[in-house]
C-alpha positions as MATLAB code, in Angstrom:
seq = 'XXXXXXXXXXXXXXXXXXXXXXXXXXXXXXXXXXXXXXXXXXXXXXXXXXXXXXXXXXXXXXXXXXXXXXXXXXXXXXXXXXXXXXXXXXXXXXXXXXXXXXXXXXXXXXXXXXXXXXXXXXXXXXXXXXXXXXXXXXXXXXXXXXXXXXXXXXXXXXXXXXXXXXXXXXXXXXXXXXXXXXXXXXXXXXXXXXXXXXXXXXXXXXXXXXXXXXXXXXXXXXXXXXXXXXXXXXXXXXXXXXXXXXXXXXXXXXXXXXXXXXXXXXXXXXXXXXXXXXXXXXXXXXXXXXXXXXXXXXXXXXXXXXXXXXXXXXXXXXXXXXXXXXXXXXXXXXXXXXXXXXXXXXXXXXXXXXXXXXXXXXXXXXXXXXXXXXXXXXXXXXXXXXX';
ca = [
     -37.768   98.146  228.169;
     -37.680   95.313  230.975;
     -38.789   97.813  233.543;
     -41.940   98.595  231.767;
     -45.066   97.427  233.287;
     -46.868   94.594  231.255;
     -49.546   97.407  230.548;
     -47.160   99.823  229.661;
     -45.800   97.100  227.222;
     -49.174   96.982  225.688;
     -49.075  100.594  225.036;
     -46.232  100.653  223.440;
     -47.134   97.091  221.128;
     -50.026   99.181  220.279;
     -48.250  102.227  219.440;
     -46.402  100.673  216.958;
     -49.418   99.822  214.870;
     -50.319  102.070  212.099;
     -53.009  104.481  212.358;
     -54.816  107.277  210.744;
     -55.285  108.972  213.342;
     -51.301  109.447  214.230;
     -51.884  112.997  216.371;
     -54.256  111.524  218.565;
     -52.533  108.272  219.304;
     -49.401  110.484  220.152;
     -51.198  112.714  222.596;
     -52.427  109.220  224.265;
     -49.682  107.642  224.607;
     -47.627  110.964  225.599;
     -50.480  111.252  228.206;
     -50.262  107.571  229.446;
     -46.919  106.643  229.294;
     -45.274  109.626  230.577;
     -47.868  109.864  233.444;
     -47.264  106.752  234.943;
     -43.442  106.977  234.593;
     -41.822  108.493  238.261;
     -39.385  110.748  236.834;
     -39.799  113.059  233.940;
     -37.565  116.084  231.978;
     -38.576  118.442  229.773;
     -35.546  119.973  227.526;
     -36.796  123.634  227.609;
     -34.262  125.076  224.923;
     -34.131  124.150  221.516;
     -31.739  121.738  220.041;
     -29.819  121.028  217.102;
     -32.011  118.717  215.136;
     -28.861  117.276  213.149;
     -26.838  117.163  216.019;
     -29.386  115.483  218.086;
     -31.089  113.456  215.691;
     -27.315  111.483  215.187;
     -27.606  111.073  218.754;
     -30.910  109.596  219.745;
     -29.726  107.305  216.480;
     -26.940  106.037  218.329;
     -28.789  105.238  221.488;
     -32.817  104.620  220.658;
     -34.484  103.180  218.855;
     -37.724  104.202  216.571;
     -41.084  103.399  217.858;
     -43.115  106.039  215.615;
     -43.512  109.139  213.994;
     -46.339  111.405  213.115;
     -47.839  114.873  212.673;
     -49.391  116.561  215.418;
     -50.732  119.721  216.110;
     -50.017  121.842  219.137;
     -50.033  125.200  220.210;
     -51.954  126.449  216.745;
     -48.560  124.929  214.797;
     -48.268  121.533  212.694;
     -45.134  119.387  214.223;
     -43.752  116.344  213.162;
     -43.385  114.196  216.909;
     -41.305  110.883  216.991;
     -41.171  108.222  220.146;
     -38.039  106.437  220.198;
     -37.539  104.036  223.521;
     -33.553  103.448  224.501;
     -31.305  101.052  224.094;
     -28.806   99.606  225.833;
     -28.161  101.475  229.039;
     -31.055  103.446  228.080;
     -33.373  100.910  228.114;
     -35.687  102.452  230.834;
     -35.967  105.618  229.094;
     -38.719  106.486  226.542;
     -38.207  109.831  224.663;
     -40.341  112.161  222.365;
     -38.846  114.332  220.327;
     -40.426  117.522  218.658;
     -39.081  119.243  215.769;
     -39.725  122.441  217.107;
     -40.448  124.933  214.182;
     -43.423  123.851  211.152;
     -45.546  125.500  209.460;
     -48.599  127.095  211.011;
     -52.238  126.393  210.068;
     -54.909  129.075  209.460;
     -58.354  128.545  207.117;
     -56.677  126.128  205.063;
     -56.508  123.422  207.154;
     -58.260  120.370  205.350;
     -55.742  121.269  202.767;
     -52.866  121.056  204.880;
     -53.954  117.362  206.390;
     -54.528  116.621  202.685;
     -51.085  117.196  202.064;
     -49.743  115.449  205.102;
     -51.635  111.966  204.088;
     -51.771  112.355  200.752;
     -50.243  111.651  197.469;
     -49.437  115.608  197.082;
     -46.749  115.031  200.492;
     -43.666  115.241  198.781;
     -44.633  118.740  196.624;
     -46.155  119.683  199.841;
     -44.451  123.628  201.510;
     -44.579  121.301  204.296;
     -40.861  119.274  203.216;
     -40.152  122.755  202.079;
     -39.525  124.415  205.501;
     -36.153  124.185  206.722;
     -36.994  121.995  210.349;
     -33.383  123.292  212.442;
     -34.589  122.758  215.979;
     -36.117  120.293  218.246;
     -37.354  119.576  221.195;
     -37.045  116.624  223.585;
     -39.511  114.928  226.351;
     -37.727  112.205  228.565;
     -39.508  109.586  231.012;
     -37.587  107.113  232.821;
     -37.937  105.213  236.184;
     -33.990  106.331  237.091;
     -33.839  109.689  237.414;
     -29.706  109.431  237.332;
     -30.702  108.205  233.237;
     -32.146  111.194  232.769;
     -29.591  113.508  234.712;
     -27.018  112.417  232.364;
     -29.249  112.874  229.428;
     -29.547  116.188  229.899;
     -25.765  116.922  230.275;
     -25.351  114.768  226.725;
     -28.645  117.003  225.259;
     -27.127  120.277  226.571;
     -24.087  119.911  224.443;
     -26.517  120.816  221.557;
     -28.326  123.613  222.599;
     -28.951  126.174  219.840;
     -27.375  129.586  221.381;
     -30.186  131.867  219.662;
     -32.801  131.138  221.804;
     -35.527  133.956  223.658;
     -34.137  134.955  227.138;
     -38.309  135.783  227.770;
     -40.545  132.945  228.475;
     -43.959  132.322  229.467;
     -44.829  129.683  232.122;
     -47.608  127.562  230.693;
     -49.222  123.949  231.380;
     -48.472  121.708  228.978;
     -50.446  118.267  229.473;
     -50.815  118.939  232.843;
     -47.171  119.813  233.310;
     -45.647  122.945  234.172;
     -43.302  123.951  231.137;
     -41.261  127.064  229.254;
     -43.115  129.080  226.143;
     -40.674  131.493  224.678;
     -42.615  134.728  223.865;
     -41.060  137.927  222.092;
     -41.683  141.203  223.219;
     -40.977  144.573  221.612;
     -38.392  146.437  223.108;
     -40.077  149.279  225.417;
     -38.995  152.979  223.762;
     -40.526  154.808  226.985;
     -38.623  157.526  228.695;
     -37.078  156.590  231.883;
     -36.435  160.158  233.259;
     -39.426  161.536  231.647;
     -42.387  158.750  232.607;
     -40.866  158.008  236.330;
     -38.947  161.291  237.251;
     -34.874  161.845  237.238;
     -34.297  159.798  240.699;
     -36.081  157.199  239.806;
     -32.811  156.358  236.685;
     -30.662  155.681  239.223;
     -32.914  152.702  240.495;
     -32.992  151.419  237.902;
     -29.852  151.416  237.206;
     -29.106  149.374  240.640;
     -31.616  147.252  239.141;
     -30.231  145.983  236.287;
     -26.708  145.699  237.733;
     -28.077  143.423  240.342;
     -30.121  141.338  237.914;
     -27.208  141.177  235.055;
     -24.917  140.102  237.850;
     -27.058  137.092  239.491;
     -28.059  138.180  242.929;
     -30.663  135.988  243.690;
     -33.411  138.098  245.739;
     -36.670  139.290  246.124;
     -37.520  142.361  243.959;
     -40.659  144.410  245.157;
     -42.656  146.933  243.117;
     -45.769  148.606  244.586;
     -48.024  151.627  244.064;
     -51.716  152.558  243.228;
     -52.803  151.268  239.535;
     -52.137  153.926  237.001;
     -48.458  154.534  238.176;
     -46.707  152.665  235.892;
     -45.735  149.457  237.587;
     -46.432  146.706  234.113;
     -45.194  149.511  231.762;
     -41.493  150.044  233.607;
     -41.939  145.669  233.376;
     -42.047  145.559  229.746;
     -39.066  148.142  229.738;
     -36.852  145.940  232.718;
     -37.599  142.814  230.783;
     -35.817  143.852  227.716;
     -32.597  145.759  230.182;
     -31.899  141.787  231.418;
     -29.386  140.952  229.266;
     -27.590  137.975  230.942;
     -30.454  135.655  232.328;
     -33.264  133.683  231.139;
     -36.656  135.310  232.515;
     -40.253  133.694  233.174;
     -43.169  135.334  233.059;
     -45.771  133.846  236.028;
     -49.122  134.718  234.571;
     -51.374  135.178  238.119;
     -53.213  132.233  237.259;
     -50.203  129.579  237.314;
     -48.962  131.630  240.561;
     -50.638  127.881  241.932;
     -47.050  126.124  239.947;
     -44.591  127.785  242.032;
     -45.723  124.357  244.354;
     -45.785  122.156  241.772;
     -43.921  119.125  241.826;
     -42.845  119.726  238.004;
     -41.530  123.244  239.209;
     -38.305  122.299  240.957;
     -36.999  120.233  237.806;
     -37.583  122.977  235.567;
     -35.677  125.301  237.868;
     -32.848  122.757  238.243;
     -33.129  122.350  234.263;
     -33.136  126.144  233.878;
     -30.666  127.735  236.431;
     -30.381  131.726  237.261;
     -33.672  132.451  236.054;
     -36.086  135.249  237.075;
     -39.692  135.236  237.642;
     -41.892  137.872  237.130;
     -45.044  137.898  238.870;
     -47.428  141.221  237.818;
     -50.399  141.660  240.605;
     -48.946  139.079  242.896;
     -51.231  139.903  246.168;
     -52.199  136.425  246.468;
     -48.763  135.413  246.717;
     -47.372  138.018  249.248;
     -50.120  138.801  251.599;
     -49.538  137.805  255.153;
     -50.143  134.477  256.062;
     -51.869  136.076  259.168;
     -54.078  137.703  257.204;
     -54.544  134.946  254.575;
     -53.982  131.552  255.529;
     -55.017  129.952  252.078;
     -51.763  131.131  250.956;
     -49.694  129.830  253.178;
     -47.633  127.590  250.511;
     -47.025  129.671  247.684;
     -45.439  132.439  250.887;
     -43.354  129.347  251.844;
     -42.029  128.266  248.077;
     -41.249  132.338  247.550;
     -39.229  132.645  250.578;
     -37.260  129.141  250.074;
     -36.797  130.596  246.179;
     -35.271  133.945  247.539;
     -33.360  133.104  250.559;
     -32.255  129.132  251.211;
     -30.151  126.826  250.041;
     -32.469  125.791  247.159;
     -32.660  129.373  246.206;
     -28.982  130.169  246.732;
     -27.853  127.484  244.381;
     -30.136  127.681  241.491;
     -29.740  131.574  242.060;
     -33.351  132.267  241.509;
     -34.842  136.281  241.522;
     -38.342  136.679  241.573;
     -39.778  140.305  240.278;
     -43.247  140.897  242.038;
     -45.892  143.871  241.435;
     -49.277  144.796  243.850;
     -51.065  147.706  244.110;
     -51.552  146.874  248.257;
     -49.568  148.742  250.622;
     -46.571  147.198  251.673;
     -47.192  146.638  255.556;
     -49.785  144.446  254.037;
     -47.112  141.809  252.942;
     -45.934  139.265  254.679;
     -43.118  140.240  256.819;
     -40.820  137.178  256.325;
     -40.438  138.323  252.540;
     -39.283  141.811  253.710;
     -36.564  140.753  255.680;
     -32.976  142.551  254.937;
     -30.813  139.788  252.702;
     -34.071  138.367  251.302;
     -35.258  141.750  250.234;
     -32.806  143.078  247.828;
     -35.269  146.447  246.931;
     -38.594  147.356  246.920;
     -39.951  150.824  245.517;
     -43.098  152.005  245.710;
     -44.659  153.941  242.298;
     -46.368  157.096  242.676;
     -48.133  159.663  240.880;
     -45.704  162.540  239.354;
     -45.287  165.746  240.902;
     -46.495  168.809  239.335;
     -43.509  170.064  237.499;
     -42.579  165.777  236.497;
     -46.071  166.015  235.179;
     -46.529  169.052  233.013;
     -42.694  167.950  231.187;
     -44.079  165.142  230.335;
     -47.479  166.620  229.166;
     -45.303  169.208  227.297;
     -43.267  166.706  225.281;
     -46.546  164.741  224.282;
     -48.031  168.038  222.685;
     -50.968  167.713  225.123;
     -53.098  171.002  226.182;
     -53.267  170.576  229.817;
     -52.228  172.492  232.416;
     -51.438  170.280  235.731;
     -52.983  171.887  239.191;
     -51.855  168.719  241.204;
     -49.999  165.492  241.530;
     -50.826  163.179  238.366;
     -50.717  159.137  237.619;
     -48.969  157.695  234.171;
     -52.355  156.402  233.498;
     -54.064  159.778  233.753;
     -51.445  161.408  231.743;
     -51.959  159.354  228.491;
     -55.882  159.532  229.434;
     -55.104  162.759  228.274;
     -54.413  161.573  224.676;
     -58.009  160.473  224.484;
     -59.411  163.640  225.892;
     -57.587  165.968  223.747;
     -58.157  163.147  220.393;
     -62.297  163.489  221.609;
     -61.316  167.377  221.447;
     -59.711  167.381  217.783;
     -62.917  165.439  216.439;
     -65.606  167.285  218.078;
     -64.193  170.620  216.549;
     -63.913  168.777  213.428;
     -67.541  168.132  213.241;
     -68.728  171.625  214.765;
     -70.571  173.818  212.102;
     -69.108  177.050  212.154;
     -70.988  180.409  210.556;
     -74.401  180.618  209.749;
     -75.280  176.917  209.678;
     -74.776  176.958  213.486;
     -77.622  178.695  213.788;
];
């Protein structure tokens, strides 16, 4: 590792000295020697750990390995630094499913350090994916890493993934979510199928574009989400929860979009990141880094969709994001009309009778109303004890 500084050096000298406290000296040397490095690349889908493990073999070698825990799961973490060509790069690699730890911890570490290891459920669990974390000071190392990694991707891996900071870096979490059973026709009205319809076909066939859904809260906005999210059958998609909206300028972002290409990003009660500049100047970048996602080069050749919710009125957006080509539809939720309403009231068994125009939200308010109903009459006294 001749391009290592002389401290780096030192970190990695000391690295290789035994420990007992392995998890901590991995999240210290992760945190040191990956910071200082100028390029970095996260491998955001899990790999073949045979596969990869001949690999890194072949072309690193060893400096540690130890348990760590992350994310409420025990891993096993290695750091291997390369050789040969790869002799600028240093590499952690995650076996990516372990067992996860609960009230029995002490037992667990117990088990890890002790004599009980190789009884342990630990060595039971079948370890078939990894992942890998790559530092370098060429960035063209690490470019062709990833073409050698991505020959052994695992193909079952979540198309749904949450954006999360990991160690100060901006990385992928898959998530599962159960597939939505809700009633297009029914919960949004028979013109509203069609849309979505257009929806999906745009989305399944890759037309990068800005995706607008607006209304008062209570129409249905996150619930027709959940449903759209599980529709997507051809693209990865990132959830953007409102408090990361902040990474969409992050340095870290545009490598994980080059590392992760057609994806969509949903952002749920996005006003911070679509109100007019005009009106809100402390916004002003995250405006600029949606419009070059939807509509520029950049955006045009990682083919990047972004999905965005509010519950402002539209002319309060900026206007550059609702330009025709950028825009590829925007629909605004409202409450059901009367007739919409009561068929949906109907086919929930509720007693109401609808006198006006009525939200999603105030429709399965309903539930609790009629549910108060059912246990008040339970607990009436009836006859003479009422008296």
């Amino acid at each position: 590792m001749s391009n290592l500084l002389p401290s780096e050096r030192n970190y990695v000298e000391m690295f290789e000295k035994p420990s007992g406290l392995g998890h901590l000296k991995i999240e210290y040397l992760y945190n040191i020697i990956f910071g200082k490095f100028p390029s970095r690349l996260h491998i955001q889908d899990e790999l073949d750990i045979l596969k990869t493990l001949a690999y890194i073999q072949e072309n690193f070698e060893k400096l540690s390995v130890d348990y760590v825990f992350r994310n409420g799961n025990l891993h096993e973490t290695a750091f291997w630094r390369g050789l040969g060509k790869y002799d600028d790069v240093v590499m952690e690699a995650t076996e990516a499913k372990h067992t996860k730890f609960g009230d029995h911890l002490s037992e667990l570490v117990d088990e890890i350090y002790g004599s009980s290891q190789e009884n342990s459920e630990l060595t039971k669990n079948e370890i078939t994916t990894c992942k890998v974390n790559l530092a370098s000071s060429n960035p063209e190392k690490l470019k062709e890493l990833c073409a050698e990694f991505s020959k052994y991707t695992c193909k079952k891996t979540s198309k749904i993934h949450l954006l999360t900071n990991s160690y100060g870096d901006v990385v992928l979490q898959p998530i599962d979510i159960a597939p939505s059973t809700v009633d297009l026709e029914l919960n949004y009205g028979r013109k509203f199928v069609d849309i979505h319809e257009e929806i999906i076909s745009a989305l399944n066939n890759k037309l990068s574009g800005l995706y607008l859904f607006y209304g008062d809260p209570g129409t249905g906005k996150s619930s027709y989400i959940k449903y759209l999210l599980n529709s997507v059958t051809t693209r990865k998609i990132v959830y953007v929860p409102i408090n990361l909206i902040d990474s969409l300028i992050s340095p870290d972002f545009l490598p994980l979009l080059i590392s992760n290409r057609n994806l969509i990003l949903v952002i749920e009660d996005a006003e911070k990141a679509l109100l007019s500049r005009e009106e809100n100047t402390g916004n002003s970048s995250i405006v600029s880094a949606i419009l070059n996602l939807t509509d520029s080069f950049i955006g045009n050749a990682l083919n990047v969709s972004i999905i965005a919710t509010f519950n402002t009125k539209k002319d309060n957006i900026d206007k550059a994001l609702l330009r025709k080509g950028r825009l590829k539809l925007s629909h605004e939720f409202k409450k059901l009309e009367i007739a919409e309403a009561q068929k949906l009231i109907d086919s929930l068994n509720f007693e109401h009778v609808v006198k006006e125009p009525m939200s999603l939200a105030e429709i399965y308010y309903l539930y609790e109303d009629n549910k108060f109903k059912e246990d008040r009459d339970k607990d009436r006294i009836i006859g003479f004890g009422s008296l």
